[in-house]
């Protein structure tokens, strides 16, 4: 069978939907076939085993949650500042909240990784690569914040996402206000 990237993505997206709705226990090749509306056996042709499936789902999460080229182009060349850093941070929060199903699937995989070391290994590698990319991007763009600060923002954004997806502690507080507060309180003061 000739592999088709669009079909592979559709199968991975179906898998992410299953993860978000049913958790890791509902994630089977047959369930993916059913959700994607393809013949039985299609998912197993693309993802030979569960490890290959999980690796593909993690890769697809990264693709679906990546910043848009339009956002990056609109911010390229702007003067580095706390405000610009906050705009990037808000974009991350909104991408994750707007892709609710994908974000829930990611949380599901993270929880499943507590029980399955093979998932933990894939996620750890992916998370570390993403973190290193964030640190490198921040440095190359001349934005405020060092490696430790970027880690603190990862922790803060993940907590915000979990809160917003599972019932907000303060539903009246806007994501923009919360992200601005993160930047104001976590970043070192700007030099005069």
PDB file of C-alpha atoms in Angstrom:
ATOM      1  CA  UNK A   1       0.000   0.000   0.000  1.00  0.00           C
ATOM      2  CA  UNK A   2       1.334   3.412  -0.935  1.00  0.00           C
ATOM      3  CA  UNK A   3       1.505   5.641   2.095  1.00  0.00           C
ATOM      4  CA  UNK A   4      -0.291   8.924   1.858  1.00  0.00           C
ATOM      5  CA  UNK A   5       0.609  11.795   4.200  1.00  0.00           C
ATOM      6  CA  UNK A   6      -2.956  13.144   4.227  1.00  0.00           C
ATOM      7  CA  UNK A   7      -4.343   9.750   5.215  1.00  0.00           C
ATOM      8  CA  UNK A   8      -1.605   9.311   7.828  1.00  0.00           C
ATOM      9  CA  UNK A   9      -2.511  12.703   9.312  1.00  0.00           C
ATOM     10  CA  UNK A  10      -6.233  11.846   9.249  1.00  0.00           C
ATOM     11  CA  UNK A  11      -5.519   8.589  11.070  1.00  0.00           C
ATOM     12  CA  UNK A  12      -3.337  10.363  13.626  1.00  0.00           C
ATOM     13  CA  UNK A  13      -6.029  13.017  14.107  1.00  0.00           C
ATOM     14  CA  UNK A  14      -8.582  10.256  14.659  1.00  0.00           C
ATOM     15  CA  UNK A  15      -6.244   8.750  17.263  1.00  0.00           C
ATOM     16  CA  UNK A  16      -5.938  12.104  19.013  1.00  0.00           C
ATOM     17  CA  UNK A  17      -9.718  12.404  19.091  1.00  0.00           C
ATOM     18  CA  UNK A  18     -10.014   8.961  20.659  1.00  0.00           C
ATOM     19  CA  UNK A  19      -7.378   9.837  23.258  1.00  0.00           C
ATOM     20  CA  UNK A  20      -9.213  13.040  24.142  1.00  0.00           C
ATOM     21  CA  UNK A  21     -12.602  11.331  24.432  1.00  0.00           C
ATOM     22  CA  UNK A  22     -11.768   7.881  25.805  1.00  0.00           C
ATOM     23  CA  UNK A  23      -8.237   8.009  27.128  1.00  0.00           C
ATOM     24  CA  UNK A  24      -5.400   5.670  26.234  1.00  0.00           C
ATOM     25  CA  UNK A  25      -7.406   2.513  26.913  1.00  0.00           C
ATOM     26  CA  UNK A  26      -9.758   3.315  24.042  1.00  0.00           C
ATOM     27  CA  UNK A  27      -6.902   3.888  21.617  1.00  0.00           C
ATOM     28  CA  UNK A  28      -6.734   0.885  19.293  1.00  0.00           C
ATOM     29  CA  UNK A  29      -5.971   0.493  15.607  1.00  0.00           C
ATOM     30  CA  UNK A  30      -9.540  -0.707  15.044  1.00  0.00           C
ATOM     31  CA  UNK A  31     -10.985   2.305  16.891  1.00  0.00           C
ATOM     32  CA  UNK A  32      -8.870   4.636  14.756  1.00  0.00           C
ATOM     33  CA  UNK A  33     -10.088   2.914  11.579  1.00  0.00           C
ATOM     34  CA  UNK A  34     -13.686   3.349  12.719  1.00  0.00           C
ATOM     35  CA  UNK A  35     -13.327   6.985  13.667  1.00  0.00           C
ATOM     36  CA  UNK A  36     -11.450   7.814  10.445  1.00  0.00           C
ATOM     37  CA  UNK A  37     -13.991   5.917   8.347  1.00  0.00           C
ATOM     38  CA  UNK A  38     -11.392   3.730   6.641  1.00  0.00           C
ATOM     39  CA  UNK A  39     -11.276  -0.036   6.107  1.00  0.00           C
ATOM     40  CA  UNK A  40     -10.254  -2.166   9.072  1.00  0.00           C
ATOM     41  CA  UNK A  41      -6.487  -2.667   9.009  1.00  0.00           C
ATOM     42  CA  UNK A  42      -5.647   0.747   7.558  1.00  0.00           C
ATOM     43  CA  UNK A  43      -4.267   2.176  10.804  1.00  0.00           C
ATOM     44  CA  UNK A  44      -2.120  -0.899  11.380  1.00  0.00           C
ATOM     45  CA  UNK A  45      -0.694  -0.481   7.862  1.00  0.00           C
ATOM     46  CA  UNK A  46       0.459   3.017   8.814  1.00  0.00           C
ATOM     47  CA  UNK A  47       1.366   2.328  12.439  1.00  0.00           C
ATOM     48  CA  UNK A  48       2.658  -1.251  12.747  1.00  0.00           C
ATOM     49  CA  UNK A  49       2.489  -1.404  16.525  1.00  0.00           C
ATOM     50  CA  UNK A  50       1.433   0.680  19.506  1.00  0.00           C
ATOM     51  CA  UNK A  51       4.890   2.241  19.885  1.00  0.00           C
ATOM     52  CA  UNK A  52       4.823   3.457  16.271  1.00  0.00           C
ATOM     53  CA  UNK A  53       1.290   4.747  16.803  1.00  0.00           C
ATOM     54  CA  UNK A  54       2.220   6.677  19.940  1.00  0.00           C
ATOM     55  CA  UNK A  55       5.316   8.152  18.270  1.00  0.00           C
ATOM     56  CA  UNK A  56       3.174   9.293  15.330  1.00  0.00           C
ATOM     57  CA  UNK A  57       0.563  10.807  17.628  1.00  0.00           C
ATOM     58  CA  UNK A  58       3.213  12.767  19.514  1.00  0.00           C
ATOM     59  CA  UNK A  59       4.648  14.002  16.208  1.00  0.00           C
ATOM     60  CA  UNK A  60       1.164  15.020  15.052  1.00  0.00           C
ATOM     61  CA  UNK A  61       0.536  16.889  18.306  1.00  0.00           C
ATOM     62  CA  UNK A  62       3.662  18.926  17.591  1.00  0.00           C
ATOM     63  CA  UNK A  63       2.467  19.692  14.067  1.00  0.00           C
ATOM     64  CA  UNK A  64      -1.009  20.690  15.164  1.00  0.00           C
ATOM     65  CA  UNK A  65       0.194  22.897  18.015  1.00  0.00           C
ATOM     66  CA  UNK A  66       2.987  24.660  16.103  1.00  0.00           C
ATOM     67  CA  UNK A  67       2.753  28.432  15.660  1.00  0.00           C
ATOM     68  CA  UNK A  68       1.276  29.545  12.364  1.00  0.00           C
ATOM     69  CA  UNK A  69       3.617  30.973   9.742  1.00  0.00           C
ATOM     70  CA  UNK A  70       1.410  34.087   9.752  1.00  0.00           C
ATOM     71  CA  UNK A  71       1.922  34.677  13.464  1.00  0.00           C
ATOM     72  CA  UNK A  72       5.671  34.186  13.171  1.00  0.00           C
ATOM     73  CA  UNK A  73       5.897  36.484  10.139  1.00  0.00           C
ATOM     74  CA  UNK A  74       3.863  39.193  11.879  1.00  0.00           C
ATOM     75  CA  UNK A  75       6.252  39.148  14.859  1.00  0.00           C
ATOM     76  CA  UNK A  76       9.540  38.687  13.027  1.00  0.00           C
ATOM     77  CA  UNK A  77      11.895  41.612  13.395  1.00  0.00           C
ATOM     78  CA  UNK A  78       9.952  43.282  16.218  1.00  0.00           C
ATOM     79  CA  UNK A  79      12.007  44.887  18.932  1.00  0.00           C
ATOM     80  CA  UNK A  80      12.641  42.353  21.735  1.00  0.00           C
ATOM     81  CA  UNK A  81      10.713  43.332  24.847  1.00  0.00           C
ATOM     82  CA  UNK A  82       8.629  42.009  27.691  1.00  0.00           C
ATOM     83  CA  UNK A  83       5.549  42.896  25.613  1.00  0.00           C
ATOM     84  CA  UNK A  84       6.758  40.836  22.655  1.00  0.00           C
ATOM     85  CA  UNK A  85       7.589  37.932  24.959  1.00  0.00           C
ATOM     86  CA  UNK A  86       4.059  38.184  26.384  1.00  0.00           C
ATOM     87  CA  UNK A  87       2.575  38.101  22.870  1.00  0.00           C
ATOM     88  CA  UNK A  88       4.479  34.892  22.108  1.00  0.00           C
ATOM     89  CA  UNK A  89       3.376  33.398  25.414  1.00  0.00           C
ATOM     90  CA  UNK A  90      -0.275  34.329  24.801  1.00  0.00           C
ATOM     91  CA  UNK A  91      -0.070  32.735  21.349  1.00  0.00           C
ATOM     92  CA  UNK A  92       1.094  29.479  22.938  1.00  0.00           C
ATOM     93  CA  UNK A  93      -1.782  29.531  25.435  1.00  0.00           C
ATOM     94  CA  UNK A  94      -4.373  30.274  22.755  1.00  0.00           C
ATOM     95  CA  UNK A  95      -3.027  27.632  20.356  1.00  0.00           C
ATOM     96  CA  UNK A  96      -3.311  25.023  23.076  1.00  0.00           C
ATOM     97  CA  UNK A  97      -6.766  26.156  24.211  1.00  0.00           C
ATOM     98  CA  UNK A  98      -8.087  26.517  20.648  1.00  0.00           C
ATOM     99  CA  UNK A  99      -6.878  22.973  19.881  1.00  0.00           C
ATOM    100  CA  UNK A 100      -8.685  21.592  22.914  1.00  0.00           C
ATOM    101  CA  UNK A 101      -8.888  18.004  21.645  1.00  0.00           C
ATOM    102  CA  UNK A 102      -5.171  17.893  20.856  1.00  0.00           C
ATOM    103  CA  UNK A 103      -4.247  19.411  24.206  1.00  0.00           C
ATOM    104  CA  UNK A 104      -6.423  16.925  26.089  1.00  0.00           C
ATOM    105  CA  UNK A 105      -4.855  14.092  24.068  1.00  0.00           C
ATOM    106  CA  UNK A 106      -1.423  15.371  25.103  1.00  0.00           C
ATOM    107  CA  UNK A 107      -2.458  15.414  28.770  1.00  0.00           C
ATOM    108  CA  UNK A 108      -3.852  11.891  28.369  1.00  0.00           C
ATOM    109  CA  UNK A 109      -0.525  10.684  26.967  1.00  0.00           C
ATOM    110  CA  UNK A 110       1.337  12.363  29.795  1.00  0.00           C
ATOM    111  CA  UNK A 111      -0.836  10.614  32.359  1.00  0.00           C
ATOM    112  CA  UNK A 112      -0.483   7.282  30.547  1.00  0.00           C
ATOM    113  CA  UNK A 113       3.299   7.771  30.553  1.00  0.00           C
ATOM    114  CA  UNK A 114       3.193   7.313  34.336  1.00  0.00           C
ATOM    115  CA  UNK A 115       2.164   3.701  33.723  1.00  0.00           C
ATOM    116  CA  UNK A 116       3.967   2.973  30.471  1.00  0.00           C
ATOM    117  CA  UNK A 117       7.710   3.675  30.271  1.00  0.00           C
ATOM    118  CA  UNK A 118       7.751   3.423  26.473  1.00  0.00           C
ATOM    119  CA  UNK A 119       5.324   6.344  26.246  1.00  0.00           C
ATOM    120  CA  UNK A 120       7.308   8.236  28.870  1.00  0.00           C
ATOM    121  CA  UNK A 121      10.465   7.850  26.758  1.00  0.00           C
ATOM    122  CA  UNK A 122       8.793   9.227  23.619  1.00  0.00           C
ATOM    123  CA  UNK A 123       7.202  12.127  25.482  1.00  0.00           C
ATOM    124  CA  UNK A 124      10.361  13.018  27.395  1.00  0.00           C
ATOM    125  CA  UNK A 125      12.362  13.221  24.188  1.00  0.00           C
ATOM    126  CA  UNK A 126       9.656  15.328  22.540  1.00  0.00           C
ATOM    127  CA  UNK A 127       9.286  17.631  25.563  1.00  0.00           C
ATOM    128  CA  UNK A 128      13.029  18.126  25.899  1.00  0.00           C
ATOM    129  CA  UNK A 129      13.409  18.922  22.204  1.00  0.00           C
ATOM    130  CA  UNK A 130      10.526  21.396  22.412  1.00  0.00           C
ATOM    131  CA  UNK A 131      11.959  23.030  25.499  1.00  0.00           C
ATOM    132  CA  UNK A 132      15.409  23.348  23.945  1.00  0.00           C
ATOM    133  CA  UNK A 133      13.777  24.837  20.841  1.00  0.00           C
ATOM    134  CA  UNK A 134      11.925  27.367  22.997  1.00  0.00           C
ATOM    135  CA  UNK A 135      15.109  28.349  24.831  1.00  0.00           C
ATOM    136  CA  UNK A 136      17.000  28.692  21.545  1.00  0.00           C
ATOM    137  CA  UNK A 137      14.190  30.723  19.945  1.00  0.00           C
ATOM    138  CA  UNK A 138      13.992  33.046  22.948  1.00  0.00           C
ATOM    139  CA  UNK A 139      17.746  33.607  22.924  1.00  0.00           C
ATOM    140  CA  UNK A 140      17.969  34.095  19.140  1.00  0.00           C
ATOM    141  CA  UNK A 141      15.084  36.596  19.215  1.00  0.00           C
ATOM    142  CA  UNK A 142      16.771  38.551  22.015  1.00  0.00           C
ATOM    143  CA  UNK A 143      13.722  38.144  24.237  1.00  0.00           C
ATOM    144  CA  UNK A 144      13.977  38.524  28.005  1.00  0.00           C
ATOM    145  CA  UNK A 145      14.292  35.409  30.119  1.00  0.00           C
ATOM    146  CA  UNK A 146      16.864  32.685  30.461  1.00  0.00           C
ATOM    147  CA  UNK A 147      16.579  28.891  30.463  1.00  0.00           C
ATOM    148  CA  UNK A 148      15.149  28.814  34.001  1.00  0.00           C
ATOM    149  CA  UNK A 149      12.600  31.498  33.151  1.00  0.00           C
ATOM    150  CA  UNK A 150      11.442  29.514  30.094  1.00  0.00           C
ATOM    151  CA  UNK A 151      10.998  26.434  32.306  1.00  0.00           C
ATOM    152  CA  UNK A 152       8.905  28.486  34.749  1.00  0.00           C
ATOM    153  CA  UNK A 153       6.701  29.632  31.873  1.00  0.00           C
ATOM    154  CA  UNK A 154       6.230  26.031  30.735  1.00  0.00           C
ATOM    155  CA  UNK A 155       5.054  25.140  34.245  1.00  0.00           C
ATOM    156  CA  UNK A 156       2.779  28.181  34.416  1.00  0.00           C
ATOM    157  CA  UNK A 157       1.181  27.653  30.988  1.00  0.00           C
ATOM    158  CA  UNK A 158       0.616  23.938  31.634  1.00  0.00           C
ATOM    159  CA  UNK A 159      -1.138  24.796  34.898  1.00  0.00           C
ATOM    160  CA  UNK A 160      -3.252  27.430  33.157  1.00  0.00           C
ATOM    161  CA  UNK A 161      -4.245  24.948  30.452  1.00  0.00           C
ATOM    162  CA  UNK A 162      -5.169  22.240  32.919  1.00  0.00           C
ATOM    163  CA  UNK A 163      -7.236  24.762  34.874  1.00  0.00           C
ATOM    164  CA  UNK A 164      -9.054  26.083  31.792  1.00  0.00           C
ATOM    165  CA  UNK A 165      -9.754  22.608  30.393  1.00  0.00           C
ATOM    166  CA  UNK A 166     -11.054  21.148  33.652  1.00  0.00           C
ATOM    167  CA  UNK A 167     -13.005  24.064  35.127  1.00  0.00           C
ATOM    168  CA  UNK A 168     -11.379  27.436  35.734  1.00  0.00           C
ATOM    169  CA  UNK A 169     -10.532  28.539  39.240  1.00  0.00           C
ATOM    170  CA  UNK A 170     -11.227  32.132  38.180  1.00  0.00           C
ATOM    171  CA  UNK A 171     -13.429  31.997  35.059  1.00  0.00           C
ATOM    172  CA  UNK A 172     -13.762  35.775  34.998  1.00  0.00           C
ATOM    173  CA  UNK A 173      -9.996  36.233  34.506  1.00  0.00           C
ATOM    174  CA  UNK A 174      -9.037  36.447  30.841  1.00  0.00           C
ATOM    175  CA  UNK A 175      -6.211  34.355  29.438  1.00  0.00           C
ATOM    176  CA  UNK A 176      -4.551  37.585  28.250  1.00  0.00           C
ATOM    177  CA  UNK A 177      -4.581  39.015  31.774  1.00  0.00           C
ATOM    178  CA  UNK A 178      -3.221  35.820  33.284  1.00  0.00           C
ATOM    179  CA  UNK A 179      -0.434  35.572  30.705  1.00  0.00           C
ATOM    180  CA  UNK A 180       0.445  39.249  31.242  1.00  0.00           C
ATOM    181  CA  UNK A 181       0.636  38.588  34.980  1.00  0.00           C
ATOM    182  CA  UNK A 182       2.901  35.591  34.333  1.00  0.00           C
ATOM    183  CA  UNK A 183       5.283  37.785  32.365  1.00  0.00           C
ATOM    184  CA  UNK A 184       5.176  40.623  34.872  1.00  0.00           C
ATOM    185  CA  UNK A 185       5.796  38.366  37.871  1.00  0.00           C
ATOM    186  CA  UNK A 186       8.124  35.720  36.451  1.00  0.00           C
ATOM    187  CA  UNK A 187      10.448  37.675  34.196  1.00  0.00           C
ATOM    188  CA  UNK A 188      13.316  39.604  35.718  1.00  0.00           C
ATOM    189  CA  UNK A 189      12.819  43.389  35.704  1.00  0.00           C
ATOM    190  CA  UNK A 190      13.762  45.118  32.443  1.00  0.00           C
ATOM    191  CA  UNK A 191      16.966  47.125  32.501  1.00  0.00           C
ATOM    192  CA  UNK A 192      16.545  50.904  32.389  1.00  0.00           C
TER     193      UNK A 192
END
